[in-house]
Amino acid sequence: MKHKDGKPYPPNKNSKKIQVTLIVVVLCGFSFYLGGIFCSEKETYATKEVNRENETPIGNSAGSLQTRGNSFTECSADYQDYTPCTDPRRWKKYGLHRLTFMERHCPPNFERKECLVPPPDGYKVPIRWPKSKNECWYRNVPYDWINKQKSNQHWLVKEGEKFIFPGGGTMFPNGVGKYVDLMEDLIPQMKDGTVRTAIDTGCGVASWGGDLLDRGILTVSLAPRDNHEAQVQFALERGIPAVLGIISTQRLPFPSNSFDMAHCSRCLIPWTEFGGVYLLEVHRILRPGGFWVLSGPPVNYENRWRGWNTTIEEQRSDYEKLQDLLTSMCFKLFNKKDDIAVWQKLTDNSCYKKLDNLDNYPPKCDDGTEPDSAWYTPLRPCVVVPPATRKIKLNALAKWPERLHVAPERVSDIRGGSEGAFKHDDSKWKVRAKHYKKLLPAIGTEKIRNVMDMNTLYGGFAAALVEDPLWVMNVVSSYAANTLPVVYDRGLIGTFHDWCEAFSTYPRTYDLLHVDNLFTAESHRCEMKYVMLEMDRILRPNGYAIIRESSYFIDVVAPMAKGMRWSCREEDTEYSGQNEKILICQKKLWYSKESSL
């Protein structure tokens, strides 16, 4: 500070002392604050370790977890069958054209539910396989619509506390067994292990897929979510593979040239409309040499047209259009009898040369879209031409069950993939599955039927459990390397999916969820809380989860599991001492506070 004449004031010694004192006080206070933080962190860590020792595990294991997690609230009772990405409450926001509203439309983040989906009133542990194929508890899927509307077709019958599935359907009034017997007469490859994987579009209650299981054929049953029928929910309650889906404007979440057989039994899909785009999608996912089976209109129109509320001329025209369309995309009529017609996708690529003619319809796909791109990929009215030199043809694959452990040629399409890598993965999962069975003896028993491998590579986990009375839905991340063709080539089933969204299934549809480093791979994109809540939604009460992760993610996930009312314990991997750990969890059966019980 200066005098008025511009000369500075002499320095004040007392002022200097005060400043130094203040600085010392501030520094001491700051040091004390840092020390408090450090001590607090140490106390938190110590508390966590103490808790880990005191919690009760779900078994007799010393590795139980004691981390505390936030509890999640219950969803209201009207969300008992909540399917977030196919929610009828949101349908009015989307168009009616080609049933677009029934496709996947996931809610934005600010609308996502952070609550636990309750079971219906009176829910019971599902009837165990194989009895479940023929009956289920009514209160687990409490919907009478199919029973009332389809009673003359014997899809299901309500008897007391149960639904009974007599194996009926629109096109198999004598029972699904007789229907498949006739189909096997038309397709001998169904009996010798050539045909292993199938897809059923418009599956009803999946009686066709259920019958094929006894014949060594693994079927993905597909039907859309609706307000009344709950077809996919019935299928999964029975213990039959199924997913929610519809052929509309987007590709199905499966790779190209994968299924050995596709089936439609009066599924009422307008195959020849919209430039044949629906049939072109079947062509894409069906491998060369694979079979497409159609029963119902317009097959056998000469004898059936009177019951279809139409004229014989209209049905003849529809059949001729269908035959012309199939021929144009390189199918041939393979066999036909009574109400069943079978076409085969040609293995000779010379047929596709005619697509070079610009006047030909449908044209060859040349828009740059990858054949296996199948996650929110629009359907195109064009033919996906299969590679001519690849061993993806049905007659070039080893027959089932030999093909399960044969390295498919398509493994070389994957970065780092090779026959050696495939064999190593196959051997690794045999060891891991043996260890899992020690940790969770329920595997291989009637307690576990529907299984999902949430982050598979080549389907090794499923292959290692193939002798057990269960089936596995192999999920490959839409952001990961495209390994799903390898899964199908070895005779297993699966789907693409993005775990930042909800899976295409009803609540309470899986007995066991297997996670192999999913959080490590996806935590930079997905909030783990929502992945865990989705796991809780689709896991049956008393069902299990095997979470294989780094110690870091195990410590993060464990409190969330506790907050979802799961009982968990931590275990070592088959090679103890690794940074990787295994979390074994079981979901508890609980009922909504709004329950009338």
Coordinates of N, CA and C in Angstrom, one line a residue, residues 241-408:
P241 N -36.6 -74.7 -26.2 CA -35.9 -73.5 -26.6 C -36.8 -72.6 -27.4
A242 N -36.9 -71.3 -27.1 CA -37.7 -70.3 -27.7 C -37.2 -68.9 -27.5
V243 N -37.5 -68.0 -28.4 CA -37.2 -66.5 -28.2 C -38.3 -65.7 -28.8
L244 N -38.5 -64.5 -28.3 CA -39.4 -63.6 -28.9 C -38.8 -63.0 -30.2
G245 N -39.6 -63.0 -31.2 CA -39.1 -62.4 -32.5 C -40.2 -62.5 -33.6
I246 N -39.9 -61.7 -34.6 CA -40.9 -61.6 -35.7 C -40.1 -61.2 -37.0
I247 N -40.4 -61.8 -38.1 CA -39.9 -61.4 -39.4 C -40.7 -60.2 -39.8
S248 N -40.1 -59.0 -39.8 CA -40.9 -57.8 -40.1 C -40.1 -56.9 -41.0
T249 N -39.3 -55.9 -40.4 CA -38.5 -55.0 -41.1 C -37.0 -55.2 -40.9
Q250 N -36.7 -56.0 -39.8 CA -35.3 -56.2 -39.4 C -34.9 -57.6 -39.6
R251 N -33.7 -57.9 -39.9 CA -33.2 -59.3 -39.9 C -33.3 -59.9 -38.6
L252 N -33.5 -61.3 -38.6 CA -33.5 -62.0 -37.4 C -32.1 -62.1 -36.8
P253 N -31.9 -62.2 -35.5 CA -30.6 -62.1 -34.9 C -29.8 -63.4 -35.0
F254 N -29.7 -63.9 -36.2 CA -29.0 -65.1 -36.4 C -28.0 -64.9 -37.6
P255 N -26.9 -65.7 -37.7 CA -26.0 -65.5 -38.8 C -26.5 -66.2 -40.1
S256 N -25.9 -65.9 -41.2 CA -26.3 -66.5 -42.5 C -25.8 -67.9 -42.5
N257 N -26.5 -68.7 -43.4 CA -26.1 -70.1 -43.7 C -25.9 -70.9 -42.4
S258 N -26.9 -70.9 -41.5 CA -26.7 -71.6 -40.2 C -27.7 -72.7 -39.9
F259 N -28.9 -72.5 -40.1 CA -29.9 -73.5 -39.8 C -30.0 -74.6 -40.8
D260 N -30.2 -75.8 -40.4 CA -30.3 -76.9 -41.3 C -31.7 -77.1 -41.8
M261 N -32.7 -76.5 -41.1 CA -34.1 -76.6 -41.5 C -34.8 -75.5 -40.9
A262 N -35.8 -75.0 -41.7 CA -36.8 -74.0 -41.3 C -38.2 -74.5 -41.5
H263 N -39.1 -74.1 -40.6 CA -40.4 -74.6 -40.6 C -41.5 -73.6 -40.4
C264 N -42.6 -73.7 -41.1 CA -43.7 -72.8 -40.9 C -45.0 -73.7 -41.0
S265 N -45.7 -73.8 -39.9 CA -47.0 -74.6 -39.9 C -48.1 -73.6 -39.8
R266 N -48.7 -73.2 -40.9 CA -49.9 -72.3 -40.9 C -49.5 -71.0 -40.0
C267 N -48.3 -70.5 -40.2 CA -47.9 -69.4 -39.4 C -48.4 -68.1 -40.0
L268 N -49.1 -68.1 -41.2 CA -49.8 -67.0 -41.8 C -48.8 -65.8 -42.1
I269 N -47.6 -66.1 -42.4 CA -46.6 -65.1 -42.9 C -46.9 -64.9 -44.4
P270 N -47.1 -63.7 -44.8 CA -47.3 -63.5 -46.3 C -46.1 -63.6 -47.1
W271 N -45.6 -64.8 -47.4 CA -44.3 -65.1 -47.9 C -44.1 -64.4 -49.3
T272 N -45.1 -64.2 -50.1 CA -44.9 -63.6 -51.4 C -45.1 -62.1 -51.5
E273 N -45.5 -61.5 -50.4 CA -45.7 -60.1 -50.4 C -44.4 -59.3 -50.1
F274 N -44.4 -58.0 -50.3 CA -43.3 -57.1 -50.1 C -42.0 -57.6 -50.8
G275 N -42.2 -58.0 -52.0 CA -41.0 -58.5 -52.8 C -40.4 -59.8 -52.3
G276 N -41.2 -60.5 -51.5 CA -40.7 -61.8 -51.0 C -39.6 -61.6 -49.9
V277 N -39.6 -60.5 -49.2 CA -38.6 -60.2 -48.3 C -38.5 -61.1 -47.1
Y278 N -39.7 -61.7 -46.7 CA -39.7 -62.6 -45.6 C -39.0 -63.9 -45.9
L279 N -39.3 -64.4 -47.1 CA -38.7 -65.6 -47.6 C -37.2 -65.5 -47.9
L280 N -36.9 -64.3 -48.3 CA -35.4 -64.0 -48.5 C -34.7 -64.0 -47.2
E281 N -35.3 -63.7 -46.1 CA -34.6 -63.8 -44.8 C -34.5 -65.3 -44.4
V282 N -35.5 -66.1 -44.7 CA -35.3 -67.5 -44.4 C -34.2 -68.1 -45.3
H283 N -34.1 -67.6 -46.5 CA -33.0 -68.1 -47.4 C -31.6 -67.7 -46.8
R284 N -31.6 -66.5 -46.2 CA -30.3 -66.0 -45.7 C -29.8 -66.9 -44.5
I285 N -30.7 -67.2 -43.6 CA -30.3 -68.0 -42.4 C -30.2 -69.5 -42.6
L286 N -30.7 -70.0 -43.7 CA -30.7 -71.4 -44.0 C -29.4 -71.8 -44.8
R287 N -28.7 -72.8 -44.3 CA -27.5 -73.2 -45.0 C -27.8 -73.9 -46.3
P288 N -26.8 -73.8 -47.3 CA -27.0 -74.6 -48.6 C -27.3 -76.0 -48.3
G289 N -28.2 -76.6 -49.0 CA -28.7 -78.0 -48.7 C -29.7 -78.1 -47.6
G290 N -30.0 -77.0 -46.9 CA -31.0 -77.0 -45.9 C -32.4 -77.0 -46.4
F291 N -33.4 -77.4 -45.6 CA -34.7 -77.6 -46.0 C -35.7 -76.5 -45.4
W292 N -36.6 -76.1 -46.3 CA -37.7 -75.2 -45.8 C -39.0 -76.0 -45.9
V293 N -39.7 -76.1 -44.8 CA -40.9 -76.9 -44.7 C -42.1 -76.0 -44.5
L294 N -43.1 -76.2 -45.3 CA -44.3 -75.4 -45.2 C -45.5 -76.3 -45.2
S295 N -46.4 -76.1 -44.2 CA -47.7 -76.8 -44.2 C -48.8 -75.7 -43.9
G296 N -49.9 -75.9 -44.6 CA -50.9 -74.8 -44.5 C -51.0 -74.1 -45.8
P297 N -51.8 -73.1 -45.9 CA -52.0 -72.3 -47.2 C -50.7 -71.9 -47.7
P298 N -50.5 -72.0 -49.1 CA -51.4 -72.6 -50.1 C -51.1 -74.1 -50.4
V299 N -50.3 -74.8 -49.5 CA -50.0 -76.2 -49.8 C -51.3 -77.0 -49.7
N300 N -51.4 -77.9 -50.7 CA -52.6 -78.8 -50.7 C -53.9 -78.0 -50.9
Y301 N -53.8 -76.9 -51.7 CA -54.9 -76.0 -51.9 C -56.1 -76.8 -52.6
E302 N -55.8 -77.8 -53.4 CA -56.8 -78.5 -54.1 C -57.8 -79.2 -53.2
N303 N -57.4 -79.6 -52.0 CA -58.3 -80.2 -51.0 C -58.7 -79.4 -49.8
R304 N -57.9 -78.3 -49.6 CA -58.1 -77.5 -48.4 C -58.7 -76.1 -48.6
W305 N -58.9 -75.7 -49.8 CA -59.2 -74.3 -50.1 C -60.6 -73.9 -49.4
R306 N -61.5 -74.8 -49.3 CA -62.8 -74.5 -48.8 C -62.8 -74.1 -47.3
G307 N -61.8 -74.6 -46.6 CA -61.7 -74.2 -45.2 C -60.8 -73.0 -45.0
W308 N -60.4 -72.3 -46.1 CA -59.5 -71.2 -45.9 C -60.2 -69.9 -46.3
N309 N -61.5 -69.9 -46.4 CA -62.3 -68.7 -46.7 C -61.8 -68.0 -48.0
T310 N -61.6 -68.8 -49.0 CA -61.0 -68.2 -50.3 C -61.5 -69.1 -51.4
T311 N -61.0 -68.9 -52.6 CA -61.4 -69.7 -53.8 C -60.2 -70.5 -54.2
I312 N -60.5 -71.6 -55.0 CA -59.4 -72.4 -55.4 C -58.5 -71.7 -56.4
E313 N -59.1 -70.8 -57.2 CA -58.3 -70.0 -58.1 C -57.3 -69.1 -57.4
E314 N -57.7 -68.5 -56.3 CA -56.8 -67.6 -55.5 C -55.7 -68.4 -54.9
Q315 N -56.0 -69.6 -54.4 CA -55.0 -70.4 -53.8 C -54.1 -71.0 -54.8
R316 N -54.6 -71.4 -56.0 CA -53.7 -71.8 -57.0 C -52.7 -70.7 -57.4
S317 N -53.2 -69.5 -57.5 CA -52.3 -68.4 -57.9 C -51.3 -68.2 -56.8
D318 N -51.7 -68.3 -55.5 CA -50.7 -68.1 -54.4 C -49.6 -69.1 -54.4
Y319 N -50.0 -70.4 -54.7 CA -49.1 -71.4 -54.7 C -48.1 -71.2 -55.9
E320 N -48.6 -70.9 -57.0 CA -47.7 -70.6 -58.2 C -46.7 -69.5 -58.0
K321 N -47.2 -68.4 -57.3 CA -46.3 -67.3 -57.0 C -45.2 -67.7 -56.0
L322 N -45.6 -68.5 -55.0 CA -44.7 -69.0 -54.1 C -43.6 -69.9 -54.7
Q323 N -44.0 -70.8 -55.6 CA -43.1 -71.7 -56.3 C -42.1 -70.9 -57.2
D324 N -42.7 -69.9 -57.9 CA -41.8 -69.0 -58.7 C -40.8 -68.3 -57.9
L325 N -41.2 -67.7 -56.8 CA -40.3 -67.0 -55.9 C -39.2 -67.9 -55.4
L326 N -39.6 -69.1 -54.9 CA -38.6 -70.0 -54.4 C -37.6 -70.4 -55.4
T327 N -38.1 -70.6 -56.6 CA -37.2 -71.0 -57.7 C -36.2 -69.9 -58.1
S328 N -36.7 -68.6 -58.0 CA -35.8 -67.5 -58.4 C -34.7 -67.3 -57.4
M329 N -34.9 -67.8 -56.1 CA -33.8 -67.6 -55.1 C -33.1 -69.0 -54.9
C330 N -33.2 -69.8 -55.8 CA -32.4 -71.1 -55.8 C -32.8 -72.1 -54.8
F331 N -34.1 -72.3 -54.7 CA -34.7 -73.4 -54.0 C -35.3 -74.4 -55.0
K332 N -35.3 -75.7 -54.7 CA -36.0 -76.6 -55.5 C -37.0 -77.4 -54.7
L333 N -38.1 -77.8 -55.3 CA -39.1 -78.6 -54.6 C -38.5 -80.0 -54.3
F334 N -38.3 -80.3 -53.1 CA -37.7 -81.5 -52.7 C -38.6 -82.7 -52.5
N335 N -39.8 -82.4 -51.9 CA -40.8 -83.5 -51.7 C -42.1 -82.8 -51.3
K336 N -43.2 -83.6 -51.5 CA -44.5 -83.1 -51.1 C -45.4 -84.2 -50.9
K337 N -46.2 -84.1 -49.8 CA -47.3 -85.1 -49.6 C -48.3 -84.5 -48.7
D338 N -49.6 -84.7 -49.0 CA -50.7 -84.2 -48.2 C -50.5 -82.7 -48.0
D339 N -50.4 -82.4 -46.7 CA -50.4 -80.9 -46.3 C -49.0 -80.4 -46.2
I340 N -48.0 -81.2 -46.4 CA -46.6 -80.8 -46.2 C -45.8 -80.7 -47.5
A341 N -45.2 -79.5 -47.7 CA -44.3 -79.3 -48.9 C -42.9 -79.0 -48.4
V342 N -41.9 -79.6 -49.0 CA -40.5 -79.3 -48.6 C -39.7 -78.8 -49.8
W343 N -39.0 -77.7 -49.6 CA -38.1 -77.2 -50.6 C -36.7 -77.3 -50.0
Q344 N -35.7 -77.4 -50.9 CA -34.3 -77.4 -50.5 C -33.5 -76.3 -51.1
K345 N -32.7 -75.6 -50.3 CA -31.8 -74.6 -50.8 C -30.6 -75.3 -51.6
L346 N -30.4 -74.9 -52.8 CA -29.5 -75.6 -53.7 C -28.0 -75.4 -53.1
T347 N -27.2 -76.4 -53.4 CA -25.8 -76.3 -53.0 C -24.9 -75.9 -54.2
D348 N -25.5 -75.9 -55.4 CA -24.7 -75.6 -56.6 C -24.9 -74.1 -56.8
N349 N -23.8 -73.3 -56.7 CA -23.8 -71.9 -56.8 C -24.0 -71.4 -58.2
S350 N -24.0 -72.3 -59.2 CA -24.2 -71.9 -60.6 C -25.6 -71.3 -60.7
C351 N -26.5 -71.7 -59.9 CA -27.9 -71.2 -59.9 C -27.9 -69.7 -59.7
Y352 N -27.0 -69.2 -58.9 CA -27.0 -67.7 -58.5 C -26.4 -66.8 -59.7
K353 N -25.8 -67.5 -60.7 CA -25.3 -66.7 -61.8 C -26.4 -65.9 -62.5
K354 N -27.6 -66.5 -62.5 CA -28.7 -65.8 -63.2 C -29.0 -64.5 -62.6
L355 N -28.6 -64.3 -61.3 CA -28.9 -63.0 -60.6 C -28.1 -61.9 -61.2
D356 N -27.0 -62.2 -62.0 CA -26.3 -61.1 -62.6 C -27.1 -60.4 -63.7
N357 N -28.1 -61.0 -64.1 CA -29.0 -60.4 -65.1 C -29.8 -59.3 -64.3
L358 N -29.7 -58.1 -64.8 CA -30.3 -57.0 -64.1 C -31.9 -57.1 -64.1
D359 N -32.4 -57.8 -65.1 CA -33.9 -58.0 -65.2 C -34.4 -59.0 -64.2
N360 N -33.5 -59.7 -63.6 CA -34.0 -60.8 -62.7 C -34.5 -60.2 -61.3
Y361 N -35.5 -60.9 -60.8 CA -36.0 -60.5 -59.5 C -36.2 -61.7 -58.7
P362 N -35.8 -61.7 -57.4 CA -35.1 -60.7 -56.7 C -33.6 -60.6 -57.1
P363 N -33.0 -59.4 -57.0 CA -31.6 -59.3 -57.4 C -30.6 -59.8 -56.3
K364 N -29.4 -59.9 -56.7 CA -28.4 -60.3 -55.8 C -28.0 -59.1 -54.9
C365 N -27.8 -59.4 -53.6 CA -27.4 -58.3 -52.7 C -26.0 -57.8 -53.0
D366 N -25.9 -56.5 -53.2 CA -24.6 -55.9 -53.5 C -24.5 -54.5 -52.9
D367 N -25.2 -54.4 -51.7 CA -25.3 -53.0 -51.1 C -24.2 -52.9 -50.0
G368 N -23.3 -53.9 -49.9 CA -22.3 -53.8 -48.9 C -22.6 -54.3 -47.5
T369 N -23.9 -54.7 -47.3 CA -24.3 -55.3 -46.0 C -23.7 -56.7 -45.8
E370 N -23.1 -56.9 -44.7 CA -22.5 -58.2 -44.4 C -23.6 -59.2 -44.3
P371 N -23.4 -60.4 -44.8 CA -24.4 -61.5 -44.7 C -24.8 -61.8 -43.2
D372 N -23.8 -61.7 -42.3 CA -24.0 -62.0 -40.9 C -24.5 -60.9 -40.1
S373 N -24.5 -59.7 -40.6 CA -24.9 -58.5 -39.9 C -26.4 -58.7 -39.6
A374 N -26.8 -58.8 -38.3 CA -28.1 -59.2 -38.0 C -28.6 -58.6 -36.7
W375 N -28.1 -57.5 -36.3 CA -28.5 -56.8 -35.1 C -29.0 -55.4 -35.5
Y376 N -30.3 -55.3 -35.5 CA -30.9 -54.0 -36.0 C -30.5 -53.7 -37.4
T377 N -30.5 -54.8 -38.3 CA -30.1 -54.6 -39.7 C -31.4 -54.7 -40.5
P378 N -31.7 -53.7 -41.3 CA -33.0 -53.8 -42.1 C -32.9 -54.9 -43.1
L379 N -34.1 -55.5 -43.3 CA -34.3 -56.5 -44.3 C -34.1 -55.9 -45.7
R380 N -33.5 -56.6 -46.6 CA -33.3 -56.1 -48.0 C -34.0 -57.1 -49.0
P381 N -34.7 -56.6 -49.9 CA -35.3 -57.4 -50.9 C -34.3 -57.9 -52.0
C382 N -33.3 -58.7 -51.5 CA -32.3 -59.2 -52.4 C -31.8 -60.5 -51.8
V383 N -31.1 -61.3 -52.7 CA -30.6 -62.6 -52.3 C -29.2 -62.5 -51.8
V384 N -29.0 -63.1 -50.6 CA -27.6 -63.2 -50.1 C -27.0 -64.5 -50.6
V385 N -26.1 -64.3 -51.5 CA -25.5 -65.5 -52.2 C -24.5 -66.2 -51.2
P386 N -24.6 -67.5 -51.0 CA -23.7 -68.1 -50.1 C -22.3 -68.3 -50.7
P387 N -21.2 -68.3 -49.9 CA -19.9 -68.6 -50.5 C -19.8 -69.9 -51.1
A388 N -19.2 -70.0 -52.3 CA -19.2 -71.3 -53.1 C -18.2 -72.3 -52.5
T389 N -17.2 -71.9 -51.9 CA -16.1 -72.8 -51.6 C -16.1 -73.2 -50.1
R390 N -17.0 -72.7 -49.3 CA -17.0 -72.9 -47.9 C -17.7 -74.3 -47.6
K391 N -17.2 -74.9 -46.5 CA -17.8 -76.1 -46.1 C -18.9 -75.8 -45.1
I392 N -19.9 -75.1 -45.6 CA -21.1 -74.8 -44.8 C -22.3 -75.5 -45.3
K393 N -22.1 -76.2 -46.4 CA -23.2 -77.0 -47.0 C -23.6 -78.2 -46.1
L394 N -24.9 -78.4 -46.0 CA -25.4 -79.4 -45.1 C -24.7 -80.8 -45.3
N395 N -24.5 -81.2 -46.6 CA -24.0 -82.5 -46.8 C -22.4 -82.5 -46.7
A396 N -21.8 -81.4 -46.4 CA -20.4 -81.3 -46.2 C -20.0 -81.3 -44.7
L397 N -21.0 -81.1 -43.9 CA -20.7 -81.1 -42.4 C -20.8 -82.6 -41.9
A398 N -20.0 -82.8 -40.8 CA -20.1 -84.1 -40.2 C -21.5 -84.3 -39.6
K399 N -22.0 -85.5 -39.5 CA -23.3 -85.7 -38.9 C -23.2 -85.6 -37.4
W400 N -24.4 -85.3 -36.9 CA -24.5 -85.2 -35.4 C -24.4 -86.6 -34.8
P401 N -23.7 -86.8 -33.7 CA -23.1 -85.8 -32.9 C -21.6 -85.5 -33.2
E402 N -21.0 -86.2 -34.3 CA -19.6 -86.0 -34.6 C -19.3 -84.5 -34.8
R403 N -20.2 -83.8 -35.4 CA -19.9 -82.4 -35.8 C -19.7 -81.5 -34.6
L404 N -20.1 -81.9 -33.4 CA -20.0 -81.1 -32.2 C -18.5 -80.8 -31.9
H405 N -17.6 -81.7 -32.2 CA -16.2 -81.5 -31.8 C -15.3 -81.3 -33.0
V406 N -15.9 -81.1 -34.2 CA -15.1 -80.9 -35.4 C -15.0 -79.4 -35.6
A407 N -13.7 -78.9 -35.8 CA -13.5 -77.5 -36.0 C -14.1 -77.0 -37.3
P408 N -15.1 -76.2 -37.3 CA -15.7 -75.7 -38.6 C -14.8 -74.8 -39.4

